[in-house]
């Protein structure tokens, strides 16, 4: 049909948890179906390029397995037995269960739980309005950004940096701890332009030779959790070789002489022993940085998902201050642009009715919380009722065995509002069908670029699917929750939020497609000073007081090193657990999304763990053989893939497959820990010690 009908091309934005937030052009056929999705060529960051999985988004929208009707559980939890129920009855049931939980244990017994399945401000964050209006338990959002953002802000005082499009005008692009070929293709667009037009070099730093490392001029292969040591050795070489910009250091940084003295013992031989990276490679990297001060350090999330992740992020960002890279167009360090958008989300989130005395529960510790850990519950009542939107904790949360035990509780009522029957939906009491991004209105703020974009409703949702906003408002009516946001449409919320934030109106955004929020050059490059009193970049952060907006500190951390260093708190390998495991993102998936689309499944094939051939030989493991991975948190059965693009002793399992894709129904997060990363929490997804044996 799509070949004979001429489509309308409609503007949209990618809703997924990917820093690029691409501007999209969607083929719309008849108000009900979409065709090809393309990147908007006029958008200066997207530049017409998007990833393959979103280009084929029609596979998700029109997937035969989409949830289309509300379902109520009829068999035992997890039995997969559900029966259709009307929307009215389903919403009445949720309201009844929430009231019952509140009557038995108080309002904090209800825990609305969401995350980044959509990054739209209305459909993602609206749950907070219901939470605040009803005084339900708070949601301390930790699973993704906390170590990375804290580490970056520790140096600069603010989460922002040079225009990401400036990568195209760099002499050296350092892609550190992120795999943009898999996860945000636009970084490669701009880095490749710099290489083609200026002869720039691309350095990639990672824990396995992934697709980005393959395209780099200098791939730097490390053991997981050792990035701080690499950064220190580079700074050692810069001071040693007279490549430090002392004029810049004296003017813009807090303790340059202390730093230089501290780095005297952090030489490449020291770092090589920690990282596994040859001295020659470290020297070559340092030489490139020293000779090319117009260097853009594109710092990703991956290397922060470690117990020392915040310290590693800070150490990497310090290099740009030693060379004064910030001075130059195409120079400096960049992680995320969160601070430039200054959104006032009070109408969406209901901040004005928030009671600050209500407890905050740590998202990453959902397993401990649902299994009754008193400390995780912060001394409050048990959680006995949940509404879950935009996330799939039974698959994606750490310490999976505990998470599953929690969801199996008979006294816990769970409503999951979802697009597919995920691992979490399978354990729910009630499953509600959710719309996708082309089926509702929303607004998006990029992280890896500087745009605000509109994603309007383009087609009708199939079956009885409803948007998150609709469900939240319908529940609010039943629960007597009061806030003016519940009486507004998604478009009204967008318009009000834009106006309150000083970004114009919805009509203007609709006409212009996006807003370029890039600050001026001097501000973006901190040429008027960094965002701390006194304007200095901090080599010596006051870690517990880093101005990170997620206020709840999980550690006092007296042991955090005062200056950049290798902070040895990672889950080191030892004789009983001789391997270090990282759970890096698969190219065809985005967290647990796209694990249902045919082309992604065909590409990824099955869950596998990459192991160095010499390690495999020492254990008698052959390519393709089933092996068991284990640690005190659990055991996973998985197929081995022999791969010489990892250091000896390192394992990589690209993720996140559904639990049902594993022979024993135990997903890779069975092995990951939920102990909080210092100083503001987070999960160390790439910091796991494990043993490996041939499966029986
Ligand atoms: S690269 Fe990222 S933002 Fe762009 S379309 Fe793909 S998932 Fe979306």
XYZ file of C-alpha atoms and ligand atoms in Angstrom:
704
model
C 0.000 0.000 0.000
C 2.774 2.362 0.964
C 4.292 2.083 -2.497
C 1.216 3.386 -4.258
C 0.103 6.153 -1.868
C 2.190 9.324 -1.692
C 3.097 10.064 1.912
C 2.953 13.359 3.730
C 6.339 14.217 5.280
C 5.905 15.350 8.888
C 8.432 16.823 11.317
C 9.122 15.020 14.568
C 11.887 14.252 17.063
C 13.427 11.016 18.257
C 11.964 10.263 21.701
C 14.571 7.724 22.775
C 17.173 7.768 25.506
C 20.010 8.767 23.215
C 21.904 12.061 23.545
C 21.407 13.010 19.894
C 17.622 13.609 20.041
C 17.563 13.675 16.244
C 15.219 15.900 14.276
C 13.111 13.518 12.201
C 11.034 13.561 9.045
C 8.372 10.881 9.081
C 6.415 9.525 6.138
C 2.744 9.573 7.158
C 0.293 7.753 4.930
C -3.291 7.978 6.002
C -3.446 9.252 9.538
C -2.912 5.710 10.784
C 0.394 4.431 9.403
C 3.946 5.619 8.972
C 6.639 4.629 6.505
C 10.302 5.509 6.356
C 11.808 7.840 8.979
C 14.702 10.105 7.968
C 16.943 12.626 9.675
C 16.200 16.298 9.003
C 18.918 17.650 6.717
C 18.318 21.283 7.774
C 18.946 20.514 11.417
C 22.595 21.387 11.909
C 23.286 18.620 14.431
C 21.211 15.789 12.938
C 22.460 16.815 9.482
C 20.227 14.274 7.746
C 21.679 11.245 9.516
C 19.892 8.934 11.951
C 20.486 5.386 13.133
C 19.094 2.377 11.310
C 16.801 1.296 14.123
C 14.845 4.553 14.112
C 14.870 4.780 10.306
C 12.816 1.573 10.417
C 10.509 2.752 13.172
C 7.474 1.534 11.254
C 8.523 -1.916 12.449
C 7.765 -0.865 16.024
C 4.657 1.202 15.387
C 2.989 -1.496 13.305
C 4.429 -4.494 15.147
C 1.934 -7.386 15.476
C 2.866 -7.880 19.151
C 1.935 -4.389 20.307
C -0.297 -4.230 23.329
C -3.669 -2.961 22.121
C -6.082 -3.500 25.022
C -5.970 -3.309 28.838
C -5.281 -6.704 30.395
C -5.910 -8.001 33.906
C -3.911 -10.864 35.363
C -5.899 -14.069 35.904
C -3.216 -16.657 36.724
C -0.365 -16.569 39.204
C 2.109 -13.686 38.974
C 4.360 -14.255 36.013
C 2.167 -17.015 34.573
C 1.433 -14.879 31.520
C -2.317 -15.429 31.967
C -4.253 -12.223 31.335
C -7.776 -11.388 30.239
C -9.051 -8.195 28.565
C -10.641 -5.563 30.778
C -12.242 -2.211 29.882
C -10.273 1.012 30.385
C -12.800 2.249 32.936
C -12.588 -0.926 34.982
C -8.789 -0.947 34.714
C -8.424 2.639 35.932
C -10.966 2.022 38.715
C -8.883 -0.952 39.816
C -5.660 1.096 39.943
C -7.376 3.828 41.943
C -8.915 1.284 44.313
C -5.540 -0.388 44.916
C -3.769 2.934 45.471
C -6.412 4.008 47.994
C -6.154 0.647 49.738
C -2.355 0.926 49.955
C -2.631 4.452 51.330
C -5.218 3.444 53.923
C -3.079 0.550 55.150
C 0.371 2.176 55.249
C 0.084 5.854 54.314
C 0.574 7.584 50.980
C 4.273 6.627 50.745
C 3.255 2.981 50.219
C 2.474 3.986 46.608
C 5.568 4.333 44.406
C 5.018 5.676 40.869
C 8.039 4.539 38.838
C 9.142 5.773 35.424
C 12.149 6.486 33.338
C 13.446 7.299 29.892
C 11.500 5.020 27.541
C 10.382 8.343 26.149
C 12.402 11.509 26.758
C 9.402 13.754 26.128
C 8.885 16.177 28.992
C 5.097 15.751 29.083
C 4.779 12.000 28.666
C 7.852 11.136 30.773
C 7.696 13.571 33.672
C 3.940 13.996 34.129
C 3.899 11.105 36.584
C 5.588 13.420 39.086
C 2.519 15.640 39.078
C 0.390 12.759 40.327
C 3.108 11.804 42.798
C 3.383 15.282 44.282
C -0.364 15.929 44.368
C -0.954 12.659 46.236
C 2.228 12.638 48.376
C 3.272 9.272 46.984
C 6.877 8.137 47.505
C 9.469 10.202 45.653
C 11.635 8.862 42.857
C 15.347 9.454 43.245
C 16.414 9.095 39.634
C 19.864 7.491 39.676
C 20.153 4.760 37.103
C 21.758 6.758 34.310
C 23.265 10.170 34.762
C 24.363 10.686 38.358
C 28.026 9.602 38.275
C 28.633 11.152 34.843
C 26.966 14.492 35.535
C 28.512 14.792 38.986
C 31.966 14.062 37.588
C 31.658 16.649 34.846
C 30.144 19.348 37.048
C 32.881 18.692 39.630
C 35.324 20.469 37.330
C 33.237 23.053 35.491
C 30.487 23.826 38.028
C 27.860 23.433 35.300
C 26.555 20.769 32.931
C 27.356 22.399 29.599
C 30.223 22.828 27.189
C 31.307 23.856 23.706
C 28.797 23.518 20.869
C 28.815 19.836 19.791
C 28.797 20.958 16.153
C 32.276 22.383 16.778
C 33.603 18.844 16.659
C 33.700 19.370 12.905
C 36.208 22.187 13.456
C 38.582 20.283 15.760
C 42.078 19.003 15.127
C 41.544 16.107 17.503
C 38.264 14.476 18.521
C 38.558 12.253 21.588
C 35.552 9.951 21.900
C 35.805 8.653 25.435
C 33.651 5.902 26.920
C 30.867 6.084 24.375
C 30.220 4.137 21.206
C 28.436 6.630 18.952
C 28.366 4.323 15.963
C 26.019 2.224 18.097
C 24.341 4.822 20.259
C 24.425 8.356 18.768
C 25.532 8.379 15.168
C 25.717 12.167 14.877
C 28.950 12.378 16.865
C 30.552 10.389 14.068
C 29.050 12.704 11.448
C 30.815 15.744 12.912
C 34.024 13.919 13.872
C 34.337 12.442 10.382
C 33.840 15.903 8.875
C 36.752 17.206 10.946
C 38.921 14.355 9.731
C 37.944 14.862 6.096
C 38.085 18.646 5.972
C 40.877 19.439 8.474
C 42.917 16.275 8.747
C 41.773 15.862 12.353
C 42.603 12.682 14.221
C 39.966 10.639 16.030
C 40.915 8.891 19.271
C 38.446 6.414 20.760
C 38.795 5.079 24.300
C 36.818 2.044 25.373
C 36.890 -1.374 27.006
C 36.481 -3.338 23.767
C 37.137 -2.795 20.084
C 33.625 -1.738 19.167
C 32.395 -0.127 15.950
C 33.652 3.319 16.995
C 37.075 2.004 17.995
C 37.319 0.393 14.541
C 36.868 3.802 12.906
C 39.370 5.644 15.130
C 42.884 6.689 14.117
C 44.021 5.715 17.590
C 41.916 3.178 19.498
C 42.837 3.048 23.194
C 41.748 -0.214 24.774
C 41.438 -0.220 28.587
C 40.344 -2.467 31.380
C 36.930 -1.316 32.708
C 37.075 1.277 35.480
C 40.636 2.474 34.806
C 39.974 5.662 32.819
C 41.139 7.859 35.675
C 44.588 6.287 35.463
C 44.755 6.934 31.711
C 43.730 10.571 32.175
C 46.386 11.060 34.856
C 49.128 9.579 32.666
C 48.168 11.903 29.816
C 48.373 14.878 32.184
C 51.744 13.585 33.445
C 53.075 13.621 29.881
C 51.646 17.085 29.179
C 53.399 18.575 32.228
C 56.566 16.555 31.543
C 56.783 17.600 27.891
C 56.041 21.292 28.368
C 52.620 21.015 26.737
C 50.666 22.428 29.671
C 49.280 25.909 28.977
C 50.477 27.696 32.130
C 48.973 31.004 31.124
C 45.576 29.322 30.951
C 46.160 27.241 34.082
C 47.059 30.266 36.190
C 44.126 32.256 34.956
C 41.360 29.661 34.866
C 42.114 26.798 37.289
C 42.198 26.331 41.051
C 45.305 24.295 41.895
C 47.520 23.800 38.851
C 50.837 23.499 40.691
C 49.427 20.949 43.116
C 48.083 19.039 40.143
C 51.419 19.103 38.322
C 53.220 17.872 41.440
C 50.611 15.143 42.003
C 50.979 13.930 38.414
C 54.761 13.439 38.669
C 54.269 9.859 39.885
C 51.344 9.052 37.528
C 53.501 8.161 34.528
C 52.519 5.935 31.603
C 54.209 2.878 33.148
C 52.051 3.318 36.282
C 48.919 3.746 34.165
C 49.823 0.825 31.930
C 49.864 -1.528 34.904
C 46.353 -0.383 35.892
C 44.732 0.012 32.482
C 46.407 -2.834 30.592
C 47.116 -0.308 27.846
C 50.690 -0.302 26.447
C 52.950 2.610 27.425
C 53.452 3.420 23.726
C 49.712 3.899 23.181
C 49.412 6.197 26.200
C 52.408 8.220 24.983
C 50.914 8.458 21.486
C 47.589 9.676 22.882
C 49.366 12.256 25.065
C 51.460 13.406 22.093
C 48.331 14.011 20.000
C 46.698 15.957 22.845
C 49.838 18.022 23.406
C 50.339 18.847 19.744
C 46.689 19.587 19.005
C 45.239 21.911 21.650
C 42.189 22.415 19.453
C 40.956 19.093 20.864
C 37.309 18.221 21.567
C 36.834 15.703 24.385
C 33.448 14.076 23.800
C 32.913 12.316 27.126
C 30.218 9.632 27.202
C 28.252 7.852 29.886
C 29.822 4.419 29.521
C 32.962 4.957 31.512
C 31.027 6.503 34.389
C 29.055 3.306 35.055
C 31.668 2.153 37.508
C 32.084 2.549 41.259
C 34.740 5.185 40.564
C 32.798 6.623 37.606
C 32.379 10.194 38.834
C 36.108 10.445 39.576
C 36.955 9.050 36.127
C 34.690 11.556 34.381
C 36.250 14.430 36.293
C 39.782 13.214 35.521
C 39.054 13.042 31.778
C 37.559 16.550 31.787
C 40.686 17.917 33.509
C 42.875 17.250 30.447
C 41.155 20.036 28.487
C 42.062 22.467 31.274
C 45.726 21.442 31.326
C 46.159 22.223 27.612
C 43.738 25.159 27.640
C 41.709 23.410 24.936
C 38.661 25.394 26.063
C 40.163 28.529 24.501
C 39.803 27.242 20.949
C 36.913 26.797 18.583
C 36.556 23.028 18.326
C 38.236 22.619 21.717
C 37.191 21.802 25.278
C 35.296 19.024 26.996
C 31.650 18.195 26.472
C 29.354 15.712 28.133
C 25.802 17.052 28.133
C 23.993 20.344 27.645
C 21.465 19.956 30.475
C 22.165 23.390 31.971
C 21.429 25.479 28.871
C 17.692 24.782 28.576
C 16.492 26.178 31.932
C 13.042 24.589 31.570
C 10.434 25.502 34.130
C 8.556 22.193 34.350
C 6.360 23.192 37.278
C 3.089 22.743 35.376
C 4.139 19.349 34.040
C 5.621 18.052 37.288
C 3.500 19.833 39.879
C 6.506 21.072 41.828
C 4.266 23.658 43.474
C 2.330 20.970 45.357
C 5.355 18.928 46.327
C 5.822 18.088 50.004
C 9.576 17.980 50.634
C 9.115 15.770 53.696
C 8.009 12.833 51.527
C 10.733 10.199 51.262
C 12.775 9.687 48.085
C 13.361 6.076 46.999
C 16.390 5.231 44.881
C 15.345 4.005 41.431
C 18.411 1.758 41.102
C 17.659 0.016 44.383
C 14.221 -1.181 43.379
C 15.195 -4.770 44.216
C 16.159 -3.887 47.792
C 13.121 -1.632 48.153
C 10.625 -4.230 46.988
C 12.214 -6.948 49.130
C 11.800 -4.830 52.249
C 15.325 -3.556 52.946
C 14.749 -1.081 55.782
C 17.599 1.195 54.798
C 16.526 1.260 51.134
C 12.980 2.076 52.332
C 14.524 4.887 54.391
C 12.793 3.606 57.479
C 9.336 4.124 55.972
C 6.461 1.805 55.069
C 6.702 -1.003 52.517
C 5.859 -0.264 48.888
C 2.585 -2.079 48.152
C 1.341 -0.381 44.970
C 3.108 0.823 41.809
C 2.328 2.443 38.491
C 5.138 1.951 35.961
C 5.525 3.925 32.725
C 8.438 4.137 30.272
C 10.704 1.597 31.884
C 11.257 -2.091 32.301
C 13.016 -2.643 35.630
C 12.731 -6.442 35.645
C 15.099 -6.360 32.677
C 17.118 -3.154 33.047
C 17.555 -2.634 36.799
C 20.628 -4.066 38.550
C 20.563 -7.001 40.954
C 17.853 -8.720 38.929
C 17.210 -11.717 41.179
C 16.214 -9.337 43.967
C 14.061 -7.302 41.582
C 12.225 -10.445 40.502
C 11.670 -11.526 44.105
C 10.200 -8.117 44.813
C 7.809 -8.206 41.870
C 6.698 -11.732 42.838
C 5.269 -10.487 46.156
C 1.569 -11.264 46.469
C 0.960 -8.144 48.542
C 2.351 -5.835 45.826
C -0.062 -4.409 43.232
C 1.657 -3.428 39.965
C 0.132 -1.624 36.995
C 2.405 -1.403 33.926
C 1.520 0.998 31.104
C 3.541 -0.276 28.135
C 3.855 -0.753 24.390
C 4.875 -4.434 24.486
C 4.641 -7.327 26.933
C 8.015 -6.667 28.567
C 9.625 -8.655 31.362
C 8.071 -6.184 33.818
C 4.626 -6.283 32.215
C 4.662 -10.074 32.477
C 4.868 -9.743 36.280
C 2.163 -7.087 36.536
C -1.385 -7.358 37.865
C -2.659 -4.961 35.239
C -1.190 -4.077 31.833
C -2.335 -0.956 29.971
C -1.545 -0.313 26.275
C 0.578 2.785 25.627
C 0.895 5.025 22.597
C 4.197 5.617 20.764
C 5.820 8.959 20.034
C 4.143 9.516 16.658
C 0.788 8.918 18.344
C 0.903 11.697 20.969
C 2.183 15.260 21.433
C 5.401 16.022 23.257
C 8.419 18.260 23.482
C 12.044 17.148 23.724
C 15.257 18.612 25.108
C 18.473 17.228 23.660
C 21.454 16.223 25.792
C 24.175 15.807 23.207
C 23.167 18.863 21.175
C 21.548 22.229 21.822
C 18.027 21.868 20.434
C 14.509 21.889 21.805
C 12.290 19.962 19.396
C 8.600 19.283 18.969
C 7.195 15.812 18.408
C 3.533 16.293 17.480
C 0.919 13.604 17.182
C 1.024 12.340 13.578
C -1.173 9.235 13.540
C -3.936 7.722 15.643
C -2.779 5.104 18.149
C -3.860 1.557 17.309
C -6.426 -0.411 19.284
C -7.147 1.168 22.659
C -3.639 2.595 23.258
C -3.542 5.767 25.350
C -0.804 8.239 26.134
C 0.894 8.484 29.518
C -0.614 11.935 29.971
C -4.130 10.624 29.405
C -3.632 7.850 31.938
C -2.157 10.144 34.585
C -5.041 12.615 34.213
C -7.661 9.843 34.301
C -6.141 8.455 37.496
C -5.927 11.909 39.031
C -9.687 12.338 38.553
C -10.387 9.037 40.277
C -7.964 9.730 43.120
C -9.051 13.301 43.756
C -5.592 14.653 42.926
C -5.698 18.394 42.366
C -3.450 20.390 40.062
C -4.217 22.565 37.075
C -1.961 20.375 34.885
C -4.512 17.549 35.095
C -7.051 19.677 33.248
C -4.684 20.606 30.426
C -4.026 18.828 27.149
C -0.494 17.813 26.228
C -0.342 20.728 23.788
C -1.452 23.167 26.483
C 1.236 21.824 28.800
C 3.861 22.260 26.075
C 2.755 25.818 25.373
C 2.666 26.773 29.053
C 6.078 25.207 29.708
C 7.700 26.960 26.759
C 6.290 30.303 27.832
C 7.249 29.873 31.503
C 10.773 28.935 30.390
C 11.228 31.892 28.081
C 11.297 29.854 24.873
C 8.322 31.406 23.091
C 5.099 29.563 22.307
C 4.003 26.252 20.898
C 2.824 27.988 17.729
C 6.299 29.453 17.204
C 7.993 26.123 17.832
C 5.580 24.419 15.458
C 6.411 26.942 12.751
C 10.185 26.750 13.282
C 10.434 22.979 14.063
C 13.163 23.446 16.688
C 14.863 26.039 18.885
C 18.649 26.374 18.786
C 19.573 27.160 22.413
C 23.336 27.318 21.939
C 24.894 29.973 24.218
C 27.502 32.349 22.778
C 31.087 31.158 22.270
C 32.586 32.785 25.385
C 29.890 31.337 27.636
C 30.062 27.859 26.127
C 33.866 27.829 26.413
C 33.866 29.311 29.937
C 36.036 32.198 28.752
C 34.275 34.429 31.283
C 35.122 31.920 33.985
C 33.808 28.544 35.092
C 30.569 28.294 37.005
C 32.048 28.302 40.500
C 32.536 31.386 42.683
C 35.870 32.786 41.547
C 35.407 31.335 38.059
C 38.068 28.618 38.317
C 37.929 25.084 36.941
C 38.319 22.769 39.916
C 41.067 20.162 39.818
C 40.249 19.754 43.539
C 36.457 19.487 43.754
C 34.580 19.633 47.010
C 32.960 16.308 46.135
C 30.094 16.166 48.641
C 29.120 19.709 47.662
C 29.305 19.416 43.862
C 26.255 21.379 42.642
C 24.417 18.438 41.177
C 20.679 19.023 41.132
C 19.826 15.490 42.261
C 20.285 16.601 45.839
C 20.221 13.328 47.714
C 23.780 12.316 48.635
C 24.357 8.590 49.125
C 27.963 8.744 50.354
C 30.020 11.134 52.409
C 33.031 9.624 50.673
C 35.983 10.762 52.689
C 38.077 8.416 50.560
C 37.440 10.135 47.209
C 40.895 11.284 46.088
C 41.206 15.076 46.323
C 42.924 15.347 42.924
C 42.333 13.309 39.725
C 43.522 9.745 40.228
C 42.760 6.069 39.830
C 40.283 5.521 42.672
C 40.589 1.849 43.460
C 37.060 1.043 44.611
C 36.026 -1.021 41.603
C 34.888 -4.616 41.936
C 38.353 -5.986 41.161
C 38.831 -9.458 39.788
C 40.212 -11.976 42.304
C 40.931 -15.713 42.153
C 37.313 -16.786 42.694
C 36.012 -14.200 40.181
C 38.864 -13.749 37.706
C 36.960 -11.731 35.077
C 35.660 -8.148 34.863
C 32.337 -7.895 33.004
C 30.895 -4.825 31.228
C 27.333 -4.774 29.818
C 27.745 -2.384 26.881
C 24.842 -1.294 24.635
C 24.062 -3.383 21.553
C 23.829 -1.520 18.253
C 20.362 -2.795 17.368
C 18.803 -2.065 20.779
C 18.374 0.986 22.972
C 18.285 -0.267 26.555
C 15.445 -2.811 26.330
C 13.673 -1.039 23.440
C 13.869 -2.463 19.882
C 14.350 -5.988 21.267
C 11.148 -6.859 19.422
C 11.827 -5.458 15.925
C 12.763 -8.028 13.259
C 15.776 -6.187 11.855
C 17.292 -5.550 15.284
C 16.777 -9.170 16.267
C 18.274 -10.392 13.001
C 21.327 -8.219 13.571
C 21.924 -9.090 17.212
C 21.007 -12.804 16.878
C 21.268 -13.899 20.525
C 22.822 -12.899 23.873
C 26.560 -13.552 23.811
C 29.549 -12.804 25.992
C 32.801 -11.783 24.299
C 35.905 -13.429 25.730
C 39.549 -13.192 24.674
C 40.583 -16.348 22.768
C 43.502 -16.972 25.143
C 41.168 -16.839 28.159
C 38.732 -19.140 26.370
C 41.504 -21.594 25.539
C 42.656 -21.696 29.156
C 39.114 -22.723 30.159
C 38.561 -25.077 27.217
C 35.749 -22.888 25.892
C 35.030 -22.890 22.146
C 33.390 -20.182 20.046
C 29.593 -20.450 20.282
C 29.625 -22.732 23.298
C 27.241 -22.184 26.209
C 28.939 -20.925 29.349
C 27.848 -19.893 32.821
C 28.777 -16.515 34.298
C 28.401 -16.056 38.013
C 29.064 -13.942 41.064
C 27.428 -13.611 44.492
C 24.414 -11.909 42.867
C 23.485 -14.800 40.558
C 24.300 -16.959 37.558
C 23.592 -16.405 33.845
C 23.728 -18.949 31.022
C 24.926 -17.412 27.754
C 26.826 -18.243 24.564
C 30.528 -17.411 24.315
C 31.966 -15.429 21.409
C 35.735 -15.527 21.018
C 36.975 -12.007 20.346
C 40.481 -10.615 20.537
C 39.255 -7.007 20.849
C 39.174 -7.171 24.658
C 41.969 -7.223 27.202
C 42.685 -10.570 28.851
C 40.413 -10.959 31.867
C 37.665 -8.714 30.434
C 34.236 -9.892 29.271
C 31.686 -7.876 27.286
C 27.995 -8.758 27.027
C 26.195 -6.347 24.682
C 22.720 -5.654 26.021
C 19.908 -5.375 26.975
C 18.227 -8.567 25.809
C 14.911 -9.630 27.377
C 15.353 -12.189 30.132
C 13.435 -14.686 28.025
C 16.213 -14.585 25.393
C 18.508 -16.391 27.855
C 18.235 -20.174 28.250
C 17.590 -19.853 32.014
C 15.399 -16.726 31.771
C 18.010 -14.771 33.725
C 19.136 -11.555 32.049
C 22.563 -9.972 32.204
C 21.525 -7.668 35.060
C 21.442 -10.734 37.279
C 25.166 -10.045 37.611
C 25.169 -6.262 38.100
C 25.103 -4.636 41.539
C 22.796 -1.976 42.947
C 25.130 -0.574 45.604
C 25.121 3.201 44.991
C 28.043 4.940 43.275
C 29.614 7.858 45.160
C 28.669 10.587 45.779
C 25.073 10.827 44.478
C 24.134 7.250 43.573
C 23.875 5.322 40.331
C 24.442 1.760 39.183
C 27.851 0.348 38.214
C 26.658 -1.596 35.173
C 30.164 -2.060 33.757
C 31.914 -2.881 37.026
C 31.302 -6.535 37.835
C 33.573 -9.358 38.869
C 32.470 -12.782 37.635
C 33.621 -16.348 37.186
C 33.089 -18.163 33.865
C 32.654 -21.910 33.375
C 31.542 -24.207 30.594
C 27.816 -24.934 30.917
C 26.978 -28.506 31.838
S 20.875 8.302 16.746
Fe 19.809 8.395 18.721
S 18.533 10.227 18.649
Fe 19.180 9.759 16.536
S 17.505 8.517 15.739
Fe 18.988 7.067 16.570
S 18.311 6.698 18.694
Fe 17.271 8.528 17.972
